[in-house]
Short mmCIF file of C-alpha atoms in Angstrom, two decimals:
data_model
loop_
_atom_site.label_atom_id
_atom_site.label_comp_id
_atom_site.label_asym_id
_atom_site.label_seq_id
_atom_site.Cartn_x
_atom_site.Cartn_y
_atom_site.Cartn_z
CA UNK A 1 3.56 13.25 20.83
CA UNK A 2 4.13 15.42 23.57
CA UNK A 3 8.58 15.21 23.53
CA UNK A 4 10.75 17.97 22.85
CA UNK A 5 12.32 17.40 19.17
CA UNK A 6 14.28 20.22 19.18
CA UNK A 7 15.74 21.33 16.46
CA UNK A 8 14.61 17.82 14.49
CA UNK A 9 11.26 19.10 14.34
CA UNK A 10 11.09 20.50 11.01
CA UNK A 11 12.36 16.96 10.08
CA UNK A 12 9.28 14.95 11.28
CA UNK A 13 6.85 14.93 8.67
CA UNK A 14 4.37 12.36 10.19
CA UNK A 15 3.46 9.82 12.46
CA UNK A 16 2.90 6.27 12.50
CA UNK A 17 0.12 3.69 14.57
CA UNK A 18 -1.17 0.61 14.18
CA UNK A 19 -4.89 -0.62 14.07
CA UNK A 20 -3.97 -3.93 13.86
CA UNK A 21 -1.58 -6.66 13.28
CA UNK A 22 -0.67 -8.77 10.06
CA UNK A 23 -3.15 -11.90 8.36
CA UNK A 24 0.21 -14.03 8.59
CA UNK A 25 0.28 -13.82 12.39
CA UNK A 26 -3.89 -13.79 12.14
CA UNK A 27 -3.77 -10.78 14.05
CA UNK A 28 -4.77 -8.33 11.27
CA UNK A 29 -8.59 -7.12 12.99
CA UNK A 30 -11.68 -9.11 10.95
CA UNK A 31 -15.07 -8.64 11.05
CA UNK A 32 -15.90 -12.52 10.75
CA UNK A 33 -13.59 -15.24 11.86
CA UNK A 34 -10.35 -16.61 9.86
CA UNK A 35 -10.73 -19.22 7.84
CA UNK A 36 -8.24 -21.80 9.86
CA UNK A 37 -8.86 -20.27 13.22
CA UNK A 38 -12.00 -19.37 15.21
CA UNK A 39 -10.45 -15.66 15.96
CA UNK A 40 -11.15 -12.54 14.30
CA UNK A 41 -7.75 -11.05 15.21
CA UNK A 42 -6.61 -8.13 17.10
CA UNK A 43 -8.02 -4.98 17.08
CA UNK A 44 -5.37 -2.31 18.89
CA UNK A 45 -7.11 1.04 17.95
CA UNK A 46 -10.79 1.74 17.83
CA UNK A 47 -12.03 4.89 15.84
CA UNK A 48 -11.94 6.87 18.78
CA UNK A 49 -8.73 6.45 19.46
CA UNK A 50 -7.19 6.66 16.10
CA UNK A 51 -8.89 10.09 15.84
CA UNK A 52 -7.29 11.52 19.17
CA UNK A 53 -3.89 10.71 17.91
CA UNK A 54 -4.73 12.24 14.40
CA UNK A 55 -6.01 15.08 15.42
CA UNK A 56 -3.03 15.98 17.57
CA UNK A 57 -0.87 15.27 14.43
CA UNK A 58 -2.59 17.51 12.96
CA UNK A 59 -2.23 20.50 15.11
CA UNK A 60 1.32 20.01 14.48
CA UNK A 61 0.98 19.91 10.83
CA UNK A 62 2.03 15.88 10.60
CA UNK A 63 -0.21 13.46 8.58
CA UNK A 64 -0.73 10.11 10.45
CA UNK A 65 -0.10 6.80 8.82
CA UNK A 66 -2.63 4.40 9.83
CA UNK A 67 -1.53 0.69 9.34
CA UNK A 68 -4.81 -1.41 8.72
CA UNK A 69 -4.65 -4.67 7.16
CA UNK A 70 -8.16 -6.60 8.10
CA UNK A 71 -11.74 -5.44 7.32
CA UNK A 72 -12.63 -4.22 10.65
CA UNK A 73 -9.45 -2.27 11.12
CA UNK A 74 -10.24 -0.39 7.86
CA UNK A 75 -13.91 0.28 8.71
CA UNK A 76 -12.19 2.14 11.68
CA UNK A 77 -9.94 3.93 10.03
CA UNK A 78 -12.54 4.92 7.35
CA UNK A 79 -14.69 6.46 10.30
CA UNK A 80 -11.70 8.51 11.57
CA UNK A 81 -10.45 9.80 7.75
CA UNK A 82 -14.37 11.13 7.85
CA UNK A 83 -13.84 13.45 10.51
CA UNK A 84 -10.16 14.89 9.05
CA UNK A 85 -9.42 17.07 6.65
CA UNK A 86 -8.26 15.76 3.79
CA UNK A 87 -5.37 15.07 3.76
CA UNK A 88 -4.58 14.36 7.44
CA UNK A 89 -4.26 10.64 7.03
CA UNK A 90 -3.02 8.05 5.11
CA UNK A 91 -4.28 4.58 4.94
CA UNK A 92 -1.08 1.84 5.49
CA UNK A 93 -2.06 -1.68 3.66
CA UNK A 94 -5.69 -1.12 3.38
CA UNK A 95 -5.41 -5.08 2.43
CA UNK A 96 -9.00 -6.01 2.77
CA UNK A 97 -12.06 -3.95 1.64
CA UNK A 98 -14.96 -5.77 1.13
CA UNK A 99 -17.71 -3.87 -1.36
CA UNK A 100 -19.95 -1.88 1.48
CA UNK A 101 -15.89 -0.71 2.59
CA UNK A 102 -15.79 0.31 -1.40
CA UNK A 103 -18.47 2.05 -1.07
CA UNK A 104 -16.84 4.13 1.89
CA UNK A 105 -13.98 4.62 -0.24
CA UNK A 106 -15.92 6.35 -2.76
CA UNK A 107 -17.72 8.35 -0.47
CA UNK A 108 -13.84 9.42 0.92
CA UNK A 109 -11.28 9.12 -1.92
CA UNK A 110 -8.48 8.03 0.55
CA UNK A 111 -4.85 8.22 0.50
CA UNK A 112 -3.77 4.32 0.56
CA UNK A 113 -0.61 3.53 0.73
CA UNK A 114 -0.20 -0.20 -1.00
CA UNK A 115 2.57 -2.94 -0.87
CA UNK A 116 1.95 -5.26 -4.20
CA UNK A 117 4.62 -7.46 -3.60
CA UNK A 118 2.52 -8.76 -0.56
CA UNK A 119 0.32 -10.87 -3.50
CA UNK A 120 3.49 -12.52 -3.96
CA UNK A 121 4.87 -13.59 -0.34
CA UNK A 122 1.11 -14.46 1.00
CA UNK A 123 1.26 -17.78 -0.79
CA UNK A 124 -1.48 -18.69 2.43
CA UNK A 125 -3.72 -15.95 2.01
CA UNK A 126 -6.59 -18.06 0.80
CA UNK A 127 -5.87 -20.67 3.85
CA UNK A 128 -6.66 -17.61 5.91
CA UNK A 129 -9.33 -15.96 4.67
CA UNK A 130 -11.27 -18.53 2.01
CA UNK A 131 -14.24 -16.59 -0.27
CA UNK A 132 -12.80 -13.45 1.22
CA UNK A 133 -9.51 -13.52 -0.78
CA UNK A 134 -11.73 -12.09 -3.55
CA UNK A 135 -11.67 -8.79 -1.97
CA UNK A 136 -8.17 -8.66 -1.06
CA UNK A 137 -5.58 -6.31 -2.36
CA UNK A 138 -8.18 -4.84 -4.87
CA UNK A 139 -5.88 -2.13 -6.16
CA UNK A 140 -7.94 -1.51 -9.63
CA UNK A 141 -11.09 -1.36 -7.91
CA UNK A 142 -9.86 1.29 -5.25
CA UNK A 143 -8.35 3.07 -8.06
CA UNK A 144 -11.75 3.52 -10.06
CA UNK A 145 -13.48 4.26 -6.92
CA UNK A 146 -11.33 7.05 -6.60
CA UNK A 147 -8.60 6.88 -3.77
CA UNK A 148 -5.12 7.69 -4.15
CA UNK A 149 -2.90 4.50 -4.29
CA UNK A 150 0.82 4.97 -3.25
CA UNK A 151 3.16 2.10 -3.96
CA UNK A 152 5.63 1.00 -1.37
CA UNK A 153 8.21 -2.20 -1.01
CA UNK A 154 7.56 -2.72 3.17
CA UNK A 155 11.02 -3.66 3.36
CA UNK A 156 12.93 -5.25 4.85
CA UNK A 157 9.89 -7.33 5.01
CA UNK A 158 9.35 -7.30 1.30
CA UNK A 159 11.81 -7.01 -1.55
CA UNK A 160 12.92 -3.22 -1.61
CA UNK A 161 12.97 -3.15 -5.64
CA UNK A 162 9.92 -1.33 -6.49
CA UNK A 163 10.35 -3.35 -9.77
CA UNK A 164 9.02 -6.46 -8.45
CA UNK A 165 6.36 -4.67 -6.52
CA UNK A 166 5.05 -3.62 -9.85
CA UNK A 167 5.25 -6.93 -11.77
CA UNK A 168 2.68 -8.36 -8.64
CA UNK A 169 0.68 -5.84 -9.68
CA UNK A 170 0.41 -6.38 -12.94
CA UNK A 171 0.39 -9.99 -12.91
CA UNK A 172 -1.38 -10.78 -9.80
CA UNK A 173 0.89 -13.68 -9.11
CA UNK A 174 -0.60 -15.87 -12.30
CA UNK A 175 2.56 -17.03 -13.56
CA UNK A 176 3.26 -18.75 -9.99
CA UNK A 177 -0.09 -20.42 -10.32
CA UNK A 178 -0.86 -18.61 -6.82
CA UNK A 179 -4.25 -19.34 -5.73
CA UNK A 180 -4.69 -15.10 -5.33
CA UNK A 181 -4.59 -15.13 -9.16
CA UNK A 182 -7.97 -16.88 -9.33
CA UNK A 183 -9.90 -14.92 -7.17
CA UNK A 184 -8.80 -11.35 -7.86
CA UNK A 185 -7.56 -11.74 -11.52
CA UNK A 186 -9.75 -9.02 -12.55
CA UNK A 187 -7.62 -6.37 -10.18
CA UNK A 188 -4.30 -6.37 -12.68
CA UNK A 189 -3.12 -3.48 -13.42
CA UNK A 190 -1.51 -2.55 -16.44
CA UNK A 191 2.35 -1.60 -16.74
CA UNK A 192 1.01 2.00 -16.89
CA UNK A 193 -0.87 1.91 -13.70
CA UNK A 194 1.13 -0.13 -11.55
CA UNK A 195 4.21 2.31 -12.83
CA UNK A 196 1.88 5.48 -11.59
CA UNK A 197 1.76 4.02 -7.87
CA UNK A 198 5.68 4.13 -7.53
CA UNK A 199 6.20 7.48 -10.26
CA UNK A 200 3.99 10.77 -10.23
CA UNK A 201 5.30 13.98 -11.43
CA UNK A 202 3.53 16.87 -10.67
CA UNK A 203 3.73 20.40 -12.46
CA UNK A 204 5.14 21.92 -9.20
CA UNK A 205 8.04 19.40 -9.45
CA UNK A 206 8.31 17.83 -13.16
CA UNK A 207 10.50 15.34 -13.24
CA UNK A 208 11.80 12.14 -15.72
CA UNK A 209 13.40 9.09 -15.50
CA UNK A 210 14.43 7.35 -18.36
CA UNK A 211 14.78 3.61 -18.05
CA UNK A 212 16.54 0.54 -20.02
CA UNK A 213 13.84 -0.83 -21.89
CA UNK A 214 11.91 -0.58 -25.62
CA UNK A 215 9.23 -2.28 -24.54
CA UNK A 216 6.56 -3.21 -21.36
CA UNK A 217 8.18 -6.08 -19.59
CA UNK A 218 6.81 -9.61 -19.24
CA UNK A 219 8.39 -11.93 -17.01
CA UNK A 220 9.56 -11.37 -13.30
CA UNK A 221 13.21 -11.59 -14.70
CA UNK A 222 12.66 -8.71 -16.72
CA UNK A 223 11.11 -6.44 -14.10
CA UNK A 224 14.09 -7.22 -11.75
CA UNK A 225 16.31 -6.06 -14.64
CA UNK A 226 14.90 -2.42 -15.09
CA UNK A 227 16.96 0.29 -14.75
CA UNK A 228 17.20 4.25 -14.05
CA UNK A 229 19.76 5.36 -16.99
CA UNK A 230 19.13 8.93 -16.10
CA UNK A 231 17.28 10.77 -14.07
CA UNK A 232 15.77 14.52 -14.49
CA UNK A 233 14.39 16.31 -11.39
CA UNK A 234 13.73 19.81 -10.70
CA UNK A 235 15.80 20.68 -13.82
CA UNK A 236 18.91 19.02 -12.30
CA UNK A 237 20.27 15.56 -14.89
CA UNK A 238 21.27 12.84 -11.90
CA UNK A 239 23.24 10.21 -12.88
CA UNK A 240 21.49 6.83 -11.17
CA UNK A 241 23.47 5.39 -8.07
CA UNK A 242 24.87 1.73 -8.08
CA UNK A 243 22.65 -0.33 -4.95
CA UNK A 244 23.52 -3.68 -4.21
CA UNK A 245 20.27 -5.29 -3.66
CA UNK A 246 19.17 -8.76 -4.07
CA UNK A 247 16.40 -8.85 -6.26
CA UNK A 248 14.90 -12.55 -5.30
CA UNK A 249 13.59 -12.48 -9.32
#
């Protein structure tokens, strides 16, 4: 925090910690223990220390990223957006909130930033965290209690297409016959509202992208087929690029 940037300051635009570590590694911080392991995880920043960081962020006009995956870690970071402005941090994963957490989240309205294509790859999730997989990646629900959901790939862990990030969220991973699907079938989105977490033009900067399609898409074949035919931002036309990128539909 404290290094010279030089003249690559006005290039950093935030910073980036971790709270805790991942439910596949069972190191993402719970407040009871995993399912298939007597361990509730790691917990790497309390409150406390988030804050210090944050706050010195701040000062420099930087928003910190927080990356919190398990209940506890999000209680902590919830304690620490309290004390900010808003504004001053965003919420990385927020994977599991539990309802007293919604009930935070009301109280806050945080900025979360979400990866949906996480329902997809954590084919174990239920292994790890049994009843609890009710509450996990409740992206409707944090949406009517009023936070800000960002969409984001986490690649190279995750797909990069935001394509297939969006047809998780919209279908919850139902046609794989995921166990997820049962427990938190009532958090779909729909094509509209899984399409806002990836595209949201503002009156400052209007923009429009014009895609390939007539029609919603259903299957995961036709999500990984969507394309940008043109693109209009800040009054400039853009002609899409050509990305090789392996879809995995």
């Amino acid at each position: 925090m404290e290094a010279d940037l030089g003249s690559y300051r006005d290039l950093v635009k935030g910073v980036k910690i971790f709270a805790d570590g991942s439910f596949g590694g069972r190191t993402a911080a719970l407040r009871e223990d995993y399912n298939d392991t007597p361990s509730r995880g790691i917990l790497r920043l309390n409150s406390e220390e988030i804050y210090r960081v944050a706050v010195k962020a701040y000062e420099r006009g930087w928003q910190t990223a927080i990356h919190a995956i398990g209940d506890r870690a999000v209680l902590e970071v919830l304690k620490t957006v309290e004390r900010l402005p808003k504004g001053a941090m965003r919420i990385e994963h927020g994977s599991l909130v539990p309802p007293d957490l919604l009930d935070y989240v009301s109280k806050l309205k945080p900025e979360i930033a979400v990866q949906p294509h996480f329902i997809l790859s954590d084919t174990w999730i239920e292994e790890r965290l049994g009843e609890r997989t009710k509450w996990v990646y409740p992206f409707k629900t944090l949406i009517e209690r009023g936070a800000t959901l960002m969409g984001s790939s986490d690649s190279p862990v995750e797909p990069i297409n935001p394509w297939l990030g969006i047809y998780a969220a919209v279908n919850r991973g139902c046609p794989e016959k995921l166990a997820i699907c049962k427990h938190t079938i009532h958090e779909k989105l729909s094509f509209e509202q899984a399409l806002e977490l990836y595209y949201r033009p503002t009156k400052k900067h209007p923009s429009l992208v014009i895609l390939n399609i007539t029609r919603p898409p259903e299957t995961k074949k036709e999500f990984a087929e969507i394309k940008a035919t043109k693109i209009i931002c800040r009054g400039r036309i853009h002609e899409p690029r050509t990305v090789k990128r392996e879809n995995k539909a």
